[in-house]
Structure formats: C-alpha cells, structure tokens
Amino acid sequence: MAKILICFASTTGNTEQIADLLQSYLEEEGHLVFIEDVMEIDPTYISGYDATFIGTYTWDDGDLPFEIEDFYEELEEEDLTGIPVGVFGSGDTSYNHFCGAVDTIQERVRQCGATLIADGLKIEMNPSDEEDESKCRSFAQKLTNHLSEISV
Ligand SMILES: Cc1cc2nc3c(=O)[nH]c(=O)nc-3n(C[C@H](O)[C@H](O)[C@H](O)COP(=O)(O)O)c2cc1C
C-alpha cells in the first residue's frame, strides 16, 4: 500500500471531479490517498508521499490559473529525483492550447527530476462518460504498475 498525495486547483469543480475519481480508483487498488487543495499546501509536501498527482485547469490562452502559480514557482526549488508524479487536468478544446497548464506543470516536475508515470491526463471539462472514466482508471493503474515495479 502506497501513500499518495493528490493536489489540485479547480474553480468550477471539473478538475476536482477528476481528482475524486483518481482517488477512488487508487483506493480500490489498495492505496492510502490524501487529497488537498493546492493553495493549502506547498511543494515540500511531495517528499512526504510515495507518489503525487498534481491537477490543474487551464486559464487564459493556455496559462496556469492563479491558484497554482505559487506552487509552480516554489516547485523550482524542489529536488524530486525519482519521485513518481502524474499531472492531470481539465480544459476546453475550443481554446487554442487545450490543457496547456498540464503541459507547463509536467515540464516543471520533469526539470525537478520527478519520474512522470505517464503523459498528462487531459479531460474535456468534467469526466462525463465511460471513455473519460476509463482514461482516469488507466492513469491510476499506470501509477500502481510503476509503484509495483519499484517495489513500493
Ligand atoms: C477565461 C477562460 C479561459 C480559458 N482558457 C483555456 C485554455 O486556454 N485552454 C483550455 O484547455 N481551457 C481553457 N479554459 C477552460 C477551463 O480550463 C475549463 O472550463 C475547466 O474545465 C475549468 O476547470 P475547473 O472546473 O476545475 O475550474 C478557459 C476557461 C475560461 C473561463
């Protein structure tokens, strides 16, 4: 059983719904999951867990939303070498940069040395159908597979 942190930024609840789904799938797989609003924590929390999922919506032409900006800036100081991280988010394909904030966070955690467990999980608005649920389940499963490979 791994101890997993899911932190997220969400204003209208779509990213939070993805976070909740990931939590339930990870718990089904036997993990202990802690869910936090990203504004309530800072990146030093990450080293206290076996793995972390970071979620964000996207704002204003592919940008980070303000709720995650401090976390993003502070991440630069963290050494996440070897720590499994997954990045997920909600966006809207009618904008030019669909889920651009997911890519931005992913690039930052990669620079910090984290092991990305999969390409960022990008959901159109909220997880509303079986296909979205299956993408979320598979994302959670990839983390479980990675943790068992490294014997956590
Ligand atoms: C002003 C504004 C700008 C947005 N810009 C983008 C964008 O550049 N790319 C994108 O994928 N989604 C964009 N969105 C869509 C939001 O990311 C989307 O509604 C998301 O589901 C909100 O997530 P939340 O419910 O977790 O807050 C934008 C929404 C608004 C209102």
mmCIF file of C-alpha atoms and ligand atoms in Angstrom:
data_model
loop_
_atom_site.group_PDB
_atom_site.id
_atom_site.type_symbol
_atom_site.label_atom_id
_atom_site.label_comp_id
_atom_site.label_asym_id
_atom_site.label_seq_id
_atom_site.Cartn_x
_atom_site.Cartn_y
_atom_site.Cartn_z
ATOM 1 C CA MET A 1 0.000 0.000 0.000
ATOM 2 C CA ALA A 2 1.440 3.344 -1.048
ATOM 3 C CA LYS A 3 0.763 6.748 0.465
ATOM 4 C CA ILE A 4 -0.336 9.037 -2.349
ATOM 5 C CA LEU A 5 -0.971 12.786 -2.468
ATOM 6 C CA ILE A 6 -3.458 14.258 -4.932
ATOM 7 C CA CYS A 7 -3.394 18.060 -5.030
ATOM 8 C CA PHE A 8 -5.331 20.207 -7.441
ATOM 9 C CA ALA A 9 -6.538 23.662 -8.495
ATOM 10 C CA SER A 10 -10.163 23.893 -9.533
ATOM 11 C CA THR A 11 -12.557 26.799 -9.706
ATOM 12 C CA THR A 12 -15.795 25.336 -11.083
ATOM 13 C CA GLY A 13 -15.211 21.789 -9.854
ATOM 14 C CA ASN A 14 -14.221 19.918 -13.031
ATOM 15 C CA THR A 15 -10.609 19.244 -12.018
ATOM 16 C CA GLU A 16 -11.840 18.371 -8.549
ATOM 17 C CA GLN A 17 -14.123 15.704 -10.083
ATOM 18 C CA ILE A 18 -11.110 14.166 -11.841
ATOM 19 C CA ALA A 19 -9.185 14.262 -8.541
ATOM 20 C CA ASP A 20 -12.081 12.492 -6.789
ATOM 21 C CA LEU A 21 -12.233 9.791 -9.469
ATOM 22 C CA LEU A 22 -8.484 9.206 -9.292
ATOM 23 C CA GLN A 23 -8.758 8.963 -5.526
ATOM 24 C CA SER A 24 -11.483 6.318 -5.719
ATOM 25 C CA TYR A 25 -9.577 4.240 -8.305
ATOM 26 C CA LEU A 26 -6.336 4.429 -6.313
ATOM 27 C CA GLU A 27 -8.177 3.435 -3.144
ATOM 28 C CA GLU A 28 -9.720 0.473 -4.990
ATOM 29 C CA GLU A 29 -6.142 -0.524 -5.832
ATOM 30 C CA GLY A 30 -5.358 -0.514 -2.110
ATOM 31 C CA HIS A 31 -3.538 2.798 -1.673
ATOM 32 C CA LEU A 32 -3.892 5.374 1.053
ATOM 33 C CA VAL A 33 -4.822 8.636 -0.678
ATOM 34 C CA PHE A 34 -4.721 12.189 0.672
ATOM 35 C CA ILE A 35 -6.425 14.917 -1.337
ATOM 36 C CA GLU A 36 -5.540 18.600 -0.925
ATOM 37 C CA ASP A 37 -6.371 21.957 -2.466
ATOM 38 C CA VAL A 38 -3.079 23.129 -3.975
ATOM 39 C CA MET A 39 -3.487 26.530 -2.290
ATOM 40 C CA GLU A 40 -3.387 24.856 1.130
ATOM 41 C CA ILE A 41 -0.017 23.175 0.650
ATOM 42 C CA ASP A 42 3.412 23.769 -0.859
ATOM 43 C CA PRO A 43 5.710 21.516 -2.903
ATOM 44 C CA THR A 44 7.721 20.416 0.153
ATOM 45 C CA TYR A 45 4.739 18.119 0.906
ATOM 46 C CA ILE A 46 5.577 15.945 -2.106
ATOM 47 C CA SER A 47 8.580 14.298 -0.460
ATOM 48 C CA GLY A 48 6.313 13.052 2.358
ATOM 49 C CA TYR A 49 4.458 10.696 -0.031
ATOM 50 C CA ASP A 50 5.360 7.709 -2.194
ATOM 51 C CA ALA A 51 3.811 9.423 -5.224
ATOM 52 C CA THR A 52 1.905 12.580 -6.134
ATOM 53 C CA PHE A 53 -0.752 13.551 -8.653
ATOM 54 C CA ILE A 54 -0.971 17.274 -9.450
ATOM 55 C CA GLY A 55 -4.137 18.581 -11.118
ATOM 56 C CA THR A 56 -4.927 21.927 -12.714
ATOM 57 C CA TYR A 57 -7.393 23.571 -15.021
ATOM 58 C CA THR A 58 -6.118 25.911 -17.751
ATOM 59 C CA TRP A 59 -6.774 29.623 -17.983
ATOM 60 C CA ASP A 60 -6.347 32.433 -20.450
ATOM 61 C CA ASP A 61 -4.808 31.017 -23.608
ATOM 62 C CA GLY A 62 -3.038 28.015 -22.161
ATOM 63 C CA ASP A 63 -1.865 29.588 -18.915
ATOM 64 C CA LEU A 64 -1.658 28.370 -15.350
ATOM 65 C CA PRO A 65 -4.559 29.523 -13.172
ATOM 66 C CA PHE A 66 -3.575 31.856 -10.322
ATOM 67 C CA GLU A 67 -4.385 29.210 -7.669
ATOM 68 C CA ILE A 68 -1.385 27.101 -8.714
ATOM 69 C CA GLU A 69 1.096 29.886 -9.559
ATOM 70 C CA ASP A 70 2.837 29.971 -6.145
ATOM 71 C CA PHE A 71 3.068 26.171 -6.083
ATOM 72 C CA TYR A 72 4.562 26.257 -9.592
ATOM 73 C CA GLU A 73 7.157 28.895 -8.651
ATOM 74 C CA GLU A 74 8.133 27.064 -5.452
ATOM 75 C CA LEU A 75 8.429 23.748 -7.294
ATOM 76 C CA GLU A 76 11.582 25.039 -8.966
ATOM 77 C CA GLU A 77 13.390 24.749 -5.616
ATOM 78 C CA GLU A 78 12.418 21.093 -5.069
ATOM 79 C CA ASP A 79 14.546 18.071 -5.830
ATOM 80 C CA LEU A 80 12.011 15.432 -6.873
ATOM 81 C CA THR A 81 14.550 12.943 -8.146
ATOM 82 C CA GLY A 82 12.922 9.563 -8.628
ATOM 83 C CA ILE A 83 9.588 10.563 -7.091
ATOM 84 C CA PRO A 84 6.665 9.272 -9.194
ATOM 85 C CA VAL A 85 4.417 12.130 -10.322
ATOM 86 C CA GLY A 86 1.387 12.276 -12.597
ATOM 87 C CA VAL A 87 -0.143 15.519 -13.889
ATOM 88 C CA PHE A 88 -3.805 15.803 -14.843
ATOM 89 C CA GLY A 89 -6.285 18.498 -15.689
ATOM 90 C CA SER A 90 -9.448 19.767 -17.207
ATOM 91 C CA GLY A 91 -9.665 22.060 -20.213
ATOM 92 C CA ASP A 92 -11.804 23.031 -23.142
ATOM 93 C CA THR A 93 -10.843 22.059 -26.684
ATOM 94 C CA SER A 94 -12.424 25.229 -28.076
ATOM 95 C CA TYR A 95 -9.354 27.115 -26.791
ATOM 96 C CA ASN A 96 -6.087 27.116 -28.758
ATOM 97 C CA HIS A 97 -3.975 25.472 -26.058
ATOM 98 C CA PHE A 98 -6.050 22.593 -24.726
ATOM 99 C CA CYS A 99 -4.939 21.871 -21.147
ATOM 100 C CA GLY A 100 -1.785 23.953 -21.640
ATOM 101 C CA ALA A 101 -1.338 24.199 -17.859
ATOM 102 C CA VAL A 102 -0.955 20.406 -17.653
ATOM 103 C CA ASP A 103 1.991 20.613 -20.059
ATOM 104 C CA THR A 104 3.535 23.516 -18.100
ATOM 105 C CA ILE A 105 3.359 21.694 -14.758
ATOM 106 C CA GLN A 106 4.585 18.496 -16.345
ATOM 107 C CA GLU A 107 7.637 20.244 -17.774
ATOM 108 C CA ARG A 108 8.435 21.786 -14.379
ATOM 109 C CA VAL A 109 8.229 18.477 -12.475
ATOM 110 C CA ARG A 110 10.351 16.831 -15.162
ATOM 111 C CA GLN A 111 13.010 19.547 -14.653
ATOM 112 C CA CYS A 112 12.862 18.821 -10.909
ATOM 113 C CA GLY A 113 13.835 15.208 -11.587
ATOM 114 C CA ALA A 114 10.472 13.543 -10.959
ATOM 115 C CA THR A 115 9.589 10.315 -12.744
ATOM 116 C CA LEU A 116 6.498 11.048 -14.837
ATOM 117 C CA ILE A 117 4.324 7.959 -14.661
ATOM 118 C CA ALA A 118 2.532 8.750 -17.933
ATOM 119 C CA ASP A 119 1.753 11.590 -20.315
ATOM 120 C CA GLY A 120 -0.525 14.160 -18.690
ATOM 121 C CA LEU A 121 -4.161 13.155 -18.331
ATOM 122 C CA LYS A 122 -6.297 15.759 -20.154
ATOM 123 C CA ILE A 123 -10.067 15.720 -19.785
ATOM 124 C CA GLU A 124 -12.553 17.837 -21.739
ATOM 125 C CA MET A 125 -14.412 19.754 -18.996
ATOM 126 C CA ASN A 126 -15.532 17.140 -16.440
ATOM 127 C CA PRO A 127 -15.226 13.356 -16.638
ATOM 128 C CA SER A 128 -18.674 12.782 -18.104
ATOM 129 C CA ASP A 129 -18.692 9.436 -19.885
ATOM 130 C CA GLU A 130 -17.226 5.950 -19.833
ATOM 131 C CA GLU A 131 -14.341 6.965 -22.065
ATOM 132 C CA ASP A 132 -13.263 9.678 -19.603
ATOM 133 C CA GLU A 133 -13.662 7.303 -16.666
ATOM 134 C CA SER A 134 -11.593 4.721 -18.457
ATOM 135 C CA LYS A 135 -8.816 7.288 -19.119
ATOM 136 C CA CYS A 136 -8.794 8.150 -15.403
ATOM 137 C CA ARG A 137 -8.753 4.485 -14.381
ATOM 138 C CA SER A 138 -5.886 3.750 -16.735
ATOM 139 C CA PHE A 139 -3.922 6.756 -15.381
ATOM 140 C CA ALA A 140 -4.362 5.467 -11.815
ATOM 141 C CA GLN A 141 -3.395 1.965 -12.952
ATOM 142 C CA LYS A 142 -0.175 3.275 -14.529
ATOM 143 C CA LEU A 143 0.856 4.669 -11.153
ATOM 144 C CA THR A 144 0.066 1.372 -9.419
ATOM 145 C CA ASN A 145 2.099 -0.515 -12.048
ATOM 146 C CA HIS A 146 5.026 1.866 -11.635
ATOM 147 C CA LEU A 147 4.925 1.558 -7.830
ATOM 148 C CA SER A 148 4.953 -2.211 -8.000
ATOM 149 C CA GLU A 149 7.919 -2.104 -10.427
ATOM 150 C CA ILE A 150 9.874 -0.057 -7.887
ATOM 151 C CA SER A 151 8.545 -2.258 -5.053
ATOM 152 C CA VAL A 152 6.596 0.394 -3.112
HETATM 153 C C1 LIG B 1 -11.418 32.776 -19.460
HETATM 154 C C2 LIG B 1 -11.180 31.299 -19.649
HETATM 155 C C3 LIG B 1 -10.031 30.900 -20.307
HETATM 156 C C4 LIG B 1 -9.803 29.543 -20.545
HETATM 157 N N1 LIG B 1 -8.679 29.166 -21.246
HETATM 158 C C5 LIG B 1 -8.489 27.862 -21.535
HETATM 159 C C6 LIG B 1 -7.369 27.432 -22.306
HETATM 160 O O1 LIG B 1 -6.526 28.218 -22.745
HETATM 161 N N2 LIG B 1 -7.224 26.097 -22.546
HETATM 162 C C7 LIG B 1 -8.106 25.172 -22.100
HETATM 163 O O2 LIG B 1 -7.912 23.987 -22.366
HETATM 164 N N3 LIG B 1 -9.187 25.541 -21.364
HETATM 165 C C8 LIG B 1 -9.397 26.851 -21.072
HETATM 166 N N4 LIG B 1 -10.477 27.234 -20.332
HETATM 167 C C9 LIG B 1 -11.433 26.203 -19.882
HETATM 168 C C10 LIG B 1 -11.240 25.737 -18.445
HETATM 169 O O3 LIG B 1 -9.950 25.205 -18.237
HETATM 170 C C11 LIG B 1 -12.304 24.654 -18.187
HETATM 171 O O4 LIG B 1 -13.566 25.281 -18.097
HETATM 172 C C12 LIG B 1 -12.048 23.812 -16.975
HETATM 173 O O5 LIG B 1 -12.961 22.725 -17.001
HETATM 174 C C13 LIG B 1 -12.225 24.537 -15.645
HETATM 175 O O6 LIG B 1 -11.827 23.632 -14.638
HETATM 176 P P1 LIG B 1 -12.358 23.699 -13.136
HETATM 177 O O7 LIG B 1 -13.845 23.380 -13.165
HETATM 178 O O8 LIG B 1 -11.583 22.655 -12.422
HETATM 179 O O9 LIG B 1 -12.102 25.066 -12.633
HETATM 180 C C14 LIG B 1 -10.731 28.569 -20.079
HETATM 181 C C15 LIG B 1 -11.879 28.995 -19.387
HETATM 182 C C16 LIG B 1 -12.116 30.341 -19.186
HETATM 183 C C17 LIG B 1 -13.380 30.772 -18.482
#
